[in-house]
Amino acid sequence: MRIHELKQRLRAAGAGPSHEHRVLRLWTHAQPRDSGRRRPASFFPAALMAALPAIEAELAGLARVHSAHPAADGSERLLVELADGQRVESVLLPRGGLCVSSQVGCAVGCRFCMTGRDGLLRQVGSAEIVAQVALARQRRPVRKVVFMGMGEPAHNLDNVLEAIDLLGTVGGIGHKQLVFSTVGDPRAFERLHRQAVKPALALSLHSTDGARRRHLLPRAPDLSPEALVSEAERYAQASGHPVQYQWTLLEGVNDGKDEIEGLVRLLSGRRGLLNLIPFNAVEGAGFSRPEWARCEALARTLKARGILTKLRDSAGQDVDGGCGQLRARAETLRRGGQRVALPQRAAAAAHPRG
Ligand code: SF4
């Protein structure tokens, strides 16, 4: 279900704008129908009251927790089952953050990511995206929503932007606290500029060398790193939110001096933050995680060269599954196959967007 279809259904059942607003607010905030001062029976028209149980049941069935995996750092990974049995991952982050999935699978096929291995299976509908937020709010408060879970949001723009519009209005999430993450796509840049609710932008950069980036992200749009950074900057100026540049650190691939020089060249004087995220093992990916001390040294060097840099470890390091890995493992079990064997550290998030 999409949000505009839900709104049409509410209108068809006799809802006026204030009734629609209240139903959507209750849903997005995971509150029961009788919360608030005004009793539902005196506020909603009788026809809408009669239709609400079926609509609410459908909304509740959009997403349910298949399994929950709390971690020592306060994060919790959820394997979420959608109404048709497909599964995606959401991650409750410390300090009120939530990472949601926008697609089942992904067509970009980044070489270091488990989600991209099966290609795109289907889009996640706008109501299913918001349902991930409602589900998370049943467990704890959510004040920030990042679109860094499974999928490339730029490949599901209508649904993602519709969800962002709702979350940034009745959903009560600040616009800067909505983070649209992308490998960089001209269609996404163009649409973001036209948004009334302008989210912050996270750009998955991973290399300043065009050929290396094309190799790592084989089906990302063929824009040079220079063009990507300049598009991102243009949006940062328009939205007023600094860009987050995401960088998965791969040992011996993009952790060398050439990339440091490239980053200084590309990002000096820009309105952005570079997030360095050491890679977490994905079976068969053929990449390694640099030693932590080396990552720290890189971050120090970049800071000393004037680049605002944060070294981040993915949330849920001790959880048995990362972005795409929980789902892959569950699918293997569902098909009666062998458990996907991952080393201890592979339990951590593999997603490059942090
Ligand atoms: S890293 Fe993101 S964009 Fe790349 S394949 Fe995985 S989900 Fe898709």
Short mmCIF file of C-alpha atoms and ligand atoms in Angstrom, two decimals:
data_model
loop_
_atom_site.label_atom_id
_atom_site.label_comp_id
_atom_site.label_asym_id
_atom_site.label_seq_id
_atom_site.Cartn_x
_atom_site.Cartn_y
_atom_site.Cartn_z
CA MET A 1 0.00 0.00 0.00
CA ARG A 2 1.14 3.53 -0.73
CA ILE A 3 0.41 6.53 1.41
CA HIS A 4 -1.68 8.30 -1.22
CA GLU A 5 -3.81 5.12 -1.53
CA LEU A 6 -4.29 5.08 2.23
CA LYS A 7 -5.39 8.71 2.11
CA GLN A 8 -7.84 7.92 -0.71
CA ARG A 9 -9.29 5.11 1.37
CA LEU A 10 -9.74 7.34 4.37
CA ARG A 11 -11.46 10.00 2.26
CA ALA A 12 -13.71 7.35 0.69
CA ALA A 13 -14.69 6.28 4.21
CA GLY A 14 -15.78 9.82 5.04
CA ALA A 15 -12.61 11.31 6.56
CA GLY A 16 -12.09 15.05 6.34
CA PRO A 17 -8.59 16.60 6.52
CA SER A 18 -8.53 16.70 10.35
CA HIS A 19 -9.69 13.06 10.60
CA GLU A 20 -7.10 11.97 8.06
CA HIS A 21 -4.41 13.89 9.91
CA ARG A 22 -5.33 12.22 13.20
CA VAL A 23 -5.36 8.68 11.75
CA LEU A 24 -1.97 9.26 10.12
CA ARG A 25 -0.52 10.83 13.26
CA LEU A 26 -1.68 7.94 15.45
CA TRP A 27 -0.26 5.42 12.98
CA THR A 28 3.13 7.11 12.49
CA HIS A 29 3.55 7.61 16.23
CA ALA A 30 2.38 4.07 17.06
CA GLN A 31 -0.35 5.36 19.35
CA PRO A 32 -3.71 3.68 20.00
CA ARG A 33 -6.88 5.16 18.52
CA ASP A 34 -8.22 6.36 21.87
CA SER A 35 -5.11 8.35 22.83
CA GLY A 36 -5.60 12.11 23.07
CA ARG A 37 -8.30 14.20 24.64
CA ARG A 38 -11.12 13.72 22.16
CA ARG A 39 -12.89 10.37 22.12
CA PRO A 40 -12.72 8.69 18.70
CA ALA A 41 -16.50 8.16 18.53
CA SER A 42 -17.17 11.88 19.01
CA PHE A 43 -14.39 12.97 16.64
CA PHE A 44 -14.61 10.58 13.69
CA PRO A 45 -17.70 10.32 11.44
CA ALA A 46 -19.68 7.09 11.96
CA ALA A 47 -18.76 5.69 8.52
CA LEU A 48 -15.08 6.22 9.21
CA MET A 49 -15.42 4.62 12.67
CA ALA A 50 -16.91 1.57 10.97
CA ALA A 51 -14.11 1.41 8.39
CA LEU A 52 -11.21 2.04 10.79
CA PRO A 53 -10.79 -1.47 12.27
CA ALA A 54 -10.12 -2.96 8.81
CA ILE A 55 -7.78 -0.11 7.82
CA GLU A 56 -5.89 -0.32 11.11
CA ALA A 57 -5.56 -4.10 10.75
CA GLU A 58 -4.12 -3.64 7.27
CA LEU A 59 -1.64 -1.02 8.51
CA ALA A 60 -0.60 -3.30 11.36
CA GLY A 61 -0.04 -6.11 8.87
CA LEU A 62 2.25 -4.09 6.61
CA ALA A 63 5.30 -4.91 8.71
CA ARG A 64 5.87 -7.16 11.69
CA VAL A 65 8.99 -8.14 13.60
CA HIS A 66 10.19 -11.55 12.48
CA SER A 67 13.17 -11.49 14.82
CA ALA A 68 14.97 -8.93 16.98
CA HIS A 69 18.71 -8.87 17.67
CA PRO A 70 19.77 -6.46 20.42
CA ALA A 71 23.43 -5.48 20.67
CA ALA A 72 25.60 -4.36 23.55
CA ASP A 73 25.95 -0.82 22.13
CA GLY A 74 22.21 -0.19 22.54
CA SER A 75 21.27 -0.80 18.91
CA GLU A 76 18.80 -3.46 17.88
CA ARG A 77 18.57 -5.09 14.46
CA LEU A 78 15.11 -6.13 13.36
CA LEU A 79 14.33 -8.59 10.62
CA VAL A 80 10.99 -7.25 9.45
CA GLU A 81 8.46 -9.34 7.54
CA LEU A 82 6.23 -7.55 5.04
CA ALA A 83 2.68 -8.65 4.22
CA ASP A 84 3.77 -10.80 1.25
CA GLY A 85 6.40 -12.62 3.31
CA GLN A 86 9.38 -10.66 1.93
CA ARG A 87 11.83 -9.57 4.60
CA VAL A 88 13.86 -6.42 5.09
CA GLU A 89 16.06 -5.12 7.87
CA SER A 90 15.56 -2.11 10.14
CA VAL A 91 18.08 -1.07 12.75
CA LEU A 92 17.21 0.83 15.92
CA LEU A 93 20.24 2.96 16.60
CA PRO A 94 21.37 4.44 19.91
CA ARG A 95 20.04 7.97 20.65
CA GLY A 96 16.72 7.65 18.87
CA GLY A 97 17.89 6.81 15.35
CA LEU A 98 16.34 4.29 13.01
CA CYS A 99 17.76 2.90 9.79
CA VAL A 100 15.06 1.73 7.36
CA SER A 101 15.10 -0.31 4.16
CA SER A 102 13.72 1.08 0.91
CA GLN A 103 13.99 -2.01 -1.31
CA VAL A 104 14.05 -5.78 -0.99
CA GLY A 105 17.49 -6.42 -2.46
CA CYS A 106 19.28 -3.81 -4.55
CA ALA A 107 20.31 -3.40 -8.17
CA VAL A 108 23.49 -1.40 -7.58
CA GLY A 109 25.48 -4.50 -6.67
CA CYS A 110 28.26 -2.90 -4.63
CA ARG A 111 31.01 -5.50 -4.35
CA PHE A 112 31.30 -5.20 -0.57
CA CYS A 113 27.59 -5.54 0.22
CA MET A 114 25.47 -8.61 0.91
CA THR A 115 22.19 -6.88 -0.02
CA GLY A 116 23.27 -6.32 -3.62
CA ARG A 117 24.07 -9.96 -4.28
CA ASP A 118 20.59 -11.10 -5.26
CA GLY A 119 19.79 -7.97 -7.28
CA LEU A 120 16.52 -6.12 -6.79
CA LEU A 121 13.60 -8.32 -5.69
CA ARG A 122 10.99 -5.60 -5.23
CA GLN A 123 10.39 -2.03 -4.16
CA VAL A 124 9.28 -1.28 -0.61
CA GLY A 125 6.05 0.77 -0.72
CA SER A 126 5.86 4.18 0.96
CA ALA A 127 3.44 2.84 3.61
CA GLU A 128 5.79 -0.10 4.26
CA ILE A 129 8.64 2.36 4.85
CA VAL A 130 6.55 4.33 7.35
CA ALA A 131 5.38 1.05 8.89
CA GLN A 132 9.02 0.31 9.77
CA VAL A 133 9.05 3.57 11.74
CA ALA A 134 5.73 2.76 13.45
CA LEU A 135 7.05 -0.70 14.33
CA ALA A 136 10.23 0.77 15.80
CA ARG A 137 8.23 3.33 17.80
CA GLN A 138 6.38 0.46 19.47
CA ARG A 139 9.78 -0.43 20.97
CA ARG A 140 11.37 2.98 21.68
CA PRO A 141 11.20 6.66 20.65
CA VAL A 142 12.45 7.46 17.13
CA ARG A 143 13.67 11.01 16.38
CA LYS A 144 15.84 10.38 13.35
CA VAL A 145 15.28 8.18 10.28
CA VAL A 146 18.13 7.29 7.93
CA PHE A 147 17.50 5.58 4.60
CA MET A 148 20.62 3.46 4.81
CA GLY A 149 19.14 -0.01 5.13
CA MET A 150 18.62 -2.40 2.26
CA GLY A 151 18.22 -0.82 -1.17
CA GLU A 152 19.16 2.32 -3.08
CA PRO A 153 16.59 5.04 -2.27
CA ALA A 154 17.23 6.75 -5.63
CA HIS A 155 15.86 3.63 -7.34
CA ASN A 156 12.58 3.90 -5.45
CA LEU A 157 12.15 7.65 -5.45
CA ASP A 158 8.35 7.96 -5.47
CA ASN A 159 7.94 5.74 -2.43
CA VAL A 160 10.90 7.10 -0.50
CA LEU A 161 9.97 10.75 -1.05
CA GLU A 162 6.33 10.10 -0.19
CA ALA A 163 7.45 8.46 3.07
CA ILE A 164 9.82 11.38 3.77
CA ASP A 165 6.98 13.86 3.24
CA LEU A 166 4.77 12.09 5.75
CA LEU A 167 7.52 11.52 8.32
CA GLY A 168 8.64 15.16 8.07
CA THR A 169 5.10 16.44 8.68
CA VAL A 170 2.62 14.41 10.75
CA GLY A 171 5.38 11.90 11.59
CA GLY A 172 7.13 14.54 13.70
CA ILE A 173 10.69 13.93 12.44
CA GLY A 174 12.80 17.06 11.88
CA HIS A 175 13.79 17.51 8.22
CA LYS A 176 17.49 17.45 9.01
CA GLN A 177 16.87 14.22 10.93
CA LEU A 178 15.66 12.51 7.77
CA VAL A 179 18.71 11.29 5.87
CA PHE A 180 18.39 10.31 2.22
CA SER A 181 21.35 8.10 1.36
CA THR A 182 22.40 7.46 -2.22
CA VAL A 183 25.24 6.35 -4.43
CA GLY A 184 24.42 9.48 -6.44
CA ASP A 185 21.80 9.65 -9.15
CA PRO A 186 20.83 12.67 -11.29
CA ARG A 187 17.10 11.85 -10.89
CA ALA A 188 17.44 11.92 -7.11
CA PHE A 189 19.31 15.22 -7.07
CA GLU A 190 16.69 16.76 -9.31
CA ARG A 191 13.74 15.54 -7.21
CA LEU A 192 15.32 16.45 -3.87
CA HIS A 193 15.56 20.08 -4.97
CA ARG A 194 11.79 20.10 -5.55
CA GLN A 195 10.89 18.55 -2.18
CA ALA A 196 8.91 20.57 0.35
CA VAL A 197 10.39 18.37 3.09
CA LYS A 198 14.10 18.51 2.28
CA PRO A 199 15.99 15.70 3.99
CA ALA A 200 19.71 15.72 4.69
CA LEU A 201 21.83 13.96 2.09
CA ALA A 202 24.33 11.14 2.59
CA LEU A 203 26.45 10.38 -0.46
CA SER A 204 28.22 7.01 -0.72
CA LEU A 205 31.55 8.08 -2.17
CA HIS A 206 34.00 5.25 -1.28
CA SER A 207 36.66 6.42 -3.72
CA THR A 208 37.88 9.64 -5.31
CA ASP A 209 39.21 7.67 -8.26
CA GLY A 210 36.54 7.28 -10.96
CA ALA A 211 37.72 3.90 -12.25
CA ARG A 212 38.04 2.45 -8.76
CA ARG A 213 34.62 3.72 -7.80
CA ARG A 214 33.09 2.22 -10.96
CA HIS A 215 34.65 -1.11 -10.03
CA LEU A 216 33.38 -1.01 -6.44
CA LEU A 217 29.87 0.21 -7.36
CA PRO A 218 29.41 -1.45 -10.74
CA ARG A 219 25.85 -0.35 -11.47
CA ALA A 220 25.87 3.11 -9.92
CA PRO A 221 25.24 5.96 -12.38
CA ASP A 222 28.48 6.88 -14.14
CA LEU A 223 29.14 10.27 -12.56
CA SER A 224 32.68 11.30 -11.67
CA PRO A 225 33.48 11.83 -7.99
CA GLU A 226 33.96 15.53 -8.80
CA ALA A 227 30.49 15.77 -10.34
CA LEU A 228 28.94 13.89 -7.42
CA VAL A 229 30.51 16.16 -4.82
CA SER A 230 29.48 19.25 -6.72
CA GLU A 231 25.84 18.03 -7.01
CA ALA A 232 25.83 17.16 -3.31
CA GLU A 233 27.19 20.59 -2.43
CA ARG A 234 24.57 22.31 -4.53
CA TYR A 235 21.88 20.45 -2.59
CA ALA A 236 23.57 21.27 0.74
CA GLN A 237 23.34 24.96 -0.15
CA ALA A 238 19.66 24.62 -1.08
CA SER A 239 18.63 22.55 1.94
CA GLY A 240 20.89 24.12 4.53
CA HIS A 241 21.97 20.64 5.71
CA PRO A 242 25.63 19.59 5.44
CA VAL A 243 26.33 16.51 3.30
CA GLN A 244 27.51 13.28 4.89
CA TYR A 245 30.09 11.59 2.67
CA GLN A 246 30.15 7.86 3.36
CA TRP A 247 33.33 5.90 2.94
CA THR A 248 33.66 2.19 3.61
CA LEU A 249 37.31 1.58 4.41
CA LEU A 250 38.64 -1.43 2.52
CA GLU A 251 42.16 -2.53 3.31
CA GLY A 252 44.58 -1.96 0.47
CA VAL A 253 41.80 -0.60 -1.78
CA ASN A 254 40.73 2.87 -0.69
CA ASP A 255 42.81 3.52 2.43
CA GLY A 256 45.99 4.75 0.74
CA LYS A 257 47.78 8.08 0.27
CA ASP A 258 46.22 8.62 -3.17
CA GLU A 259 42.75 8.64 -1.65
CA ILE A 260 43.82 10.99 1.14
CA GLU A 261 45.08 13.41 -1.49
CA GLY A 262 41.89 12.91 -3.50
CA LEU A 263 39.71 13.63 -0.46
CA VAL A 264 41.65 16.77 0.40
CA ARG A 265 41.28 17.92 -3.21
CA LEU A 266 37.55 17.15 -3.40
CA LEU A 267 36.29 18.07 0.06
CA SER A 268 38.43 21.00 1.21
CA GLY A 269 36.20 23.95 1.98
CA ARG A 270 33.01 21.94 1.42
CA ARG A 271 29.99 21.94 3.66
CA GLY A 272 30.15 18.30 4.66
CA LEU A 273 31.30 15.58 7.00
CA LEU A 274 33.29 12.52 5.97
CA ASN A 275 32.22 9.31 7.72
CA LEU A 276 34.88 6.62 7.61
CA ILE A 277 33.31 3.22 8.24
CA PRO A 278 35.72 0.29 8.47
CA PHE A 279 34.42 -2.60 6.37
CA ASN A 280 32.89 -5.57 8.12
CA ALA A 281 33.45 -8.93 6.53
CA VAL A 282 30.96 -10.21 3.98
CA GLU A 283 31.59 -13.80 3.04
CA GLY A 284 33.17 -14.15 -0.37
CA ALA A 285 33.45 -10.40 -0.92
CA GLY A 286 37.24 -10.55 -1.13
CA PHE A 287 37.86 -7.44 0.99
CA SER A 288 39.40 -6.98 4.43
CA ARG A 289 38.86 -4.52 7.21
CA PRO A 290 41.88 -2.32 7.97
CA GLU A 291 43.30 -2.50 11.49
CA TRP A 292 41.51 -0.08 13.82
CA ALA A 293 44.78 1.75 14.56
CA ARG A 294 45.26 2.35 10.83
CA CYS A 295 41.71 3.70 10.53
CA GLU A 296 42.39 6.07 13.43
CA ALA A 297 45.60 7.25 11.80
CA LEU A 298 43.75 7.93 8.54
CA ALA A 299 41.07 9.91 10.32
CA ARG A 300 43.75 11.92 12.17
CA THR A 301 45.59 12.70 8.94
CA LEU A 302 42.42 13.87 7.21
CA LYS A 303 41.44 16.05 10.17
CA ALA A 304 44.92 17.57 10.22
CA ARG A 305 44.48 18.37 6.51
CA GLY A 306 41.27 20.25 7.27
CA ILE A 307 38.65 17.60 6.38
CA LEU A 308 35.87 17.23 8.94
CA THR A 309 36.09 13.48 9.54
CA LYS A 310 34.45 10.97 11.85
CA LEU A 311 35.57 7.39 12.27
CA ARG A 312 32.50 5.28 12.91
CA ASP A 313 31.98 1.68 13.75
CA SER A 314 28.70 0.28 12.46
CA ALA A 315 25.98 -0.15 15.02
CA GLY A 316 25.45 -3.58 16.47
CA GLN A 317 28.97 -4.94 16.19
CA ASP A 318 28.12 -7.95 18.31
CA VAL A 319 24.81 -8.75 16.64
CA ASP A 320 24.61 -11.87 14.59
CA GLY A 321 23.82 -10.23 11.28
CA GLY A 322 24.41 -6.98 9.41
CA CYS A 323 22.67 -5.14 6.58
CA GLY A 324 21.60 -7.82 4.16
CA GLN A 325 23.19 -10.54 6.24
CA LEU A 326 20.28 -11.14 8.63
CA ARG A 327 17.97 -11.49 5.66
CA ALA A 328 20.37 -13.68 3.68
CA ARG A 329 20.77 -15.97 6.65
CA ALA A 330 17.03 -16.20 7.27
CA GLU A 331 16.40 -16.94 3.57
CA THR A 332 18.95 -19.74 3.64
CA LEU A 333 17.23 -21.25 6.64
CA ARG A 334 13.79 -20.75 5.07
CA ARG A 335 14.93 -22.68 1.99
CA GLY A 336 16.24 -25.43 4.25
CA GLY A 337 19.84 -24.74 3.28
CA GLN A 338 22.99 -24.46 5.31
CA ARG A 339 23.46 -21.57 7.68
CA VAL A 340 25.61 -18.90 6.07
CA ALA A 341 28.90 -19.22 7.88
CA LEU A 342 30.31 -15.87 8.85
CA PRO A 343 33.26 -15.14 11.08
CA GLN A 344 32.54 -13.47 14.42
CA ARG A 345 33.20 -9.95 13.17
CA ALA A 346 30.99 -10.55 10.15
CA ALA A 347 28.14 -10.25 12.56
CA ALA A 348 28.62 -6.52 12.25
CA ALA A 349 26.90 -4.29 9.78
CA ALA A 350 28.27 -4.60 6.31
CA HIS A 351 26.42 -1.67 4.91
CA PRO A 352 28.75 0.97 3.59
CA ARG A 353 26.50 3.84 4.43
CA GLY A 354 26.96 3.41 8.12
S1 SF4 B 1 25.68 -0.84 -0.51
FE1 SF4 B 1 23.63 0.06 -0.71
S2 SF4 B 1 23.57 0.69 -2.86
FE2 SF4 B 1 25.28 -0.77 -2.70
S3 SF4 B 1 24.38 -2.78 -3.16
FE3 SF4 B 1 24.27 -2.53 -0.95
S4 SF4 B 1 22.23 -1.70 -0.57
FE4 SF4 B 1 22.69 -1.38 -2.74
#
